[in-house]
Amino acid sequence: MKILLLFAFPIIFIACSPPKVKNQNKTETAVIAIKNFEKSLKKTDTGYKAITLKINQQDSILLKRIYFDKKDYSNYNYAFIRNGKTIYLDKKYKFIEDSKYNRLIKNGQKIFLFLEIDDRPNFNRIVAYSLFKDSLTFLVDCVYNDKKTRRGTCPIY
């Protein structure tokens, strides 16, 4: 009987002891590290490249993102800045910064600004603005087909 108690007591002690914490702490640490990494990705806007378009040798227009929350860089508007002065604030569209369709076109005394917007999964879209000395006026938002879809011609080449 004493022998049985000697063997049974350690088994009961092992069965009643709390689980090892080392592996659990490593798992929790890994989860916390992943969450911190995801948060750090939101804090830095690495994919952003401001749109700069030259009007002439002296003038240029810059499209710059304005963020509302320093912790979440997915919430922003675009400010149109001409020679350091904000002339328009766009709250509706998300522009594609590296699009080949972003350009200024001069027609006599008028200057038109064309920008491609991100409208996934729908068709490609372009917005047009008329640029004046100290202001910018929205003209149109249109859908277009580019050469790759084989359904029409490119609007600008």
PDB file of N, CA and C in Angstrom, residues 52-56 61 100-107 110-115 128-131:
ATOM      1  N   THR A  52       3.010  65.487 -58.703  1.00  0.00           N
ATOM      2  CA  THR A  52       3.487  66.829 -59.038  1.00  0.00           C
ATOM      3  C   THR A  52       3.420  66.992 -60.543  1.00  0.00           C
ATOM      4  N   LEU A  53       2.702  68.012 -61.002  1.00  0.00           N
ATOM      5  CA  LEU A  53       2.573  68.284 -62.433  1.00  0.00           C
ATOM      6  C   LEU A  53       3.021  69.715 -62.701  1.00  0.00           C
ATOM      7  N   LYS A  54       3.915  69.877 -63.675  1.00  0.00           N
ATOM      8  CA  LYS A  54       4.417  71.215 -64.016  1.00  0.00           C
ATOM      9  C   LYS A  54       3.468  71.899 -64.984  1.00  0.00           C
ATOM     10  N   ILE A  55       3.158  73.154 -64.687  1.00  0.00           N
ATOM     11  CA  ILE A  55       2.334  73.969 -65.574  1.00  0.00           C
ATOM     12  C   ILE A  55       3.241  74.690 -66.564  1.00  0.00           C
ATOM     13  N   ASN A  56       4.258  75.334 -66.045  1.00  0.00           N
ATOM     14  CA  ASN A  56       5.305  75.964 -66.858  1.00  0.00           C
ATOM     15  C   ASN A  56       6.580  75.968 -66.021  1.00  0.00           C
ATOM     16  N   ILE A  61       1.687  72.213 -59.893  1.00  0.00           N
ATOM     17  CA  ILE A  61       0.596  71.850 -59.000  1.00  0.00           C
ATOM     18  C   ILE A  61       0.966  70.542 -58.316  1.00  0.00           C
ATOM     19  N   LYS A 100      -0.415  56.838 -65.788  1.00  0.00           N
ATOM     20  CA  LYS A 100       0.089  57.527 -66.983  1.00  0.00           C
ATOM     21  C   LYS A 100      -0.937  58.513 -67.530  1.00  0.00           C
ATOM     22  N   TYR A 101      -2.164  58.488 -67.015  1.00  0.00           N
ATOM     23  CA  TYR A 101      -3.201  59.400 -67.484  1.00  0.00           C
ATOM     24  C   TYR A 101      -3.267  60.698 -66.680  1.00  0.00           C
ATOM     25  N   ASN A 102      -2.508  60.826 -65.618  1.00  0.00           N
ATOM     26  CA  ASN A 102      -2.478  62.065 -64.835  1.00  0.00           C
ATOM     27  C   ASN A 102      -1.675  63.100 -65.606  1.00  0.00           C
ATOM     28  N   ARG A 103      -2.341  64.168 -66.035  1.00  0.00           N
ATOM     29  CA  ARG A 103      -1.623  65.195 -66.794  1.00  0.00           C
ATOM     30  C   ARG A 103      -2.386  66.505 -66.880  1.00  0.00           C
ATOM     31  N   LEU A 104      -1.628  67.518 -67.247  1.00  0.00           N
ATOM     32  CA  LEU A 104      -2.169  68.848 -67.526  1.00  0.00           C
ATOM     33  C   LEU A 104      -2.191  69.046 -69.035  1.00  0.00           C
ATOM     34  N   ILE A 105      -3.269  69.631 -69.533  1.00  0.00           N
ATOM     35  CA  ILE A 105      -3.360  69.943 -70.957  1.00  0.00           C
ATOM     36  C   ILE A 105      -3.741  71.408 -71.074  1.00  0.00           C
ATOM     37  N   LYS A 106      -2.946  72.146 -71.848  1.00  0.00           N
ATOM     38  CA  LYS A 106      -3.214  73.566 -72.078  1.00  0.00           C
ATOM     39  C   LYS A 106      -3.931  73.704 -73.412  1.00  0.00           C
ATOM     40  N   ASN A 107      -5.012  74.473 -73.394  1.00  0.00           N
ATOM     41  CA  ASN A 107      -5.769  74.751 -74.608  1.00  0.00           C
ATOM     42  C   ASN A 107      -6.010  76.254 -74.650  1.00  0.00           C
ATOM     43  N   LYS A 110      -6.793  78.267 -71.333  1.00  0.00           N
ATOM     44  CA  LYS A 110      -7.344  77.351 -70.334  1.00  0.00           C
ATOM     45  C   LYS A 110      -6.378  76.205 -70.061  1.00  0.00           C
ATOM     46  N   ILE A 111      -6.386  75.752 -68.803  1.00  0.00           N
ATOM     47  CA  ILE A 111      -5.568  74.609 -68.390  1.00  0.00           C
ATOM     48  C   ILE A 111      -6.505  73.577 -67.771  1.00  0.00           C
ATOM     49  N   PHE A 112      -6.416  72.345 -68.277  1.00  0.00           N
ATOM     50  CA  PHE A 112      -7.244  71.255 -67.778  1.00  0.00           C
ATOM     51  C   PHE A 112      -6.362  70.231 -67.079  1.00  0.00           C
ATOM     52  N   LEU A 113      -6.870  69.723 -65.972  1.00  0.00           N
ATOM     53  CA  LEU A 113      -6.161  68.724 -65.185  1.00  0.00           C
ATOM     54  C   LEU A 113      -6.964  67.428 -65.226  1.00  0.00           C
ATOM     55  N   PHE A 114      -6.320  66.340 -65.688  1.00  0.00           N
ATOM     56  CA  PHE A 114      -6.958  65.030 -65.761  1.00  0.00           C
ATOM     57  C   PHE A 114      -6.258  64.095 -64.790  1.00  0.00           C
ATOM     58  N   LEU A 115      -7.049  63.400 -63.969  1.00  0.00           N
ATOM     59  CA  LEU A 115      -6.503  62.472 -62.978  1.00  0.00           C
ATOM     60  C   LEU A 115      -7.290  61.169 -63.003  1.00  0.00           C
ATOM     61  N   ALA A 128     -11.885  65.326 -64.393  1.00  0.00           N
ATOM     62  CA  ALA A 128     -11.288  66.484 -65.059  1.00  0.00           C
ATOM     63  C   ALA A 128     -11.593  67.739 -64.251  1.00  0.00           C
ATOM     64  N   TYR A 129     -10.595  68.599 -64.170  1.00  0.00           N
ATOM     65  CA  TYR A 129     -10.710  69.875 -63.472  1.00  0.00           C
ATOM     66  C   TYR A 129     -10.242  70.977 -64.411  1.00  0.00           C
ATOM     67  N   SER A 130     -10.774  72.160 -64.216  1.00  0.00           N
ATOM     68  CA  SER A 130     -10.303  73.342 -64.922  1.00  0.00           C
ATOM     69  C   SER A 130      -9.486  74.169 -63.929  1.00  0.00           C
ATOM     70  N   LEU A 131      -8.268  74.476 -64.321  1.00  0.00           N
ATOM     71  CA  LEU A 131      -7.336  75.149 -63.425  1.00  0.00           C
ATOM     72  C   LEU A 131      -7.260  76.631 -63.763  1.00  0.00           C
TER      73      LEU A 131
END
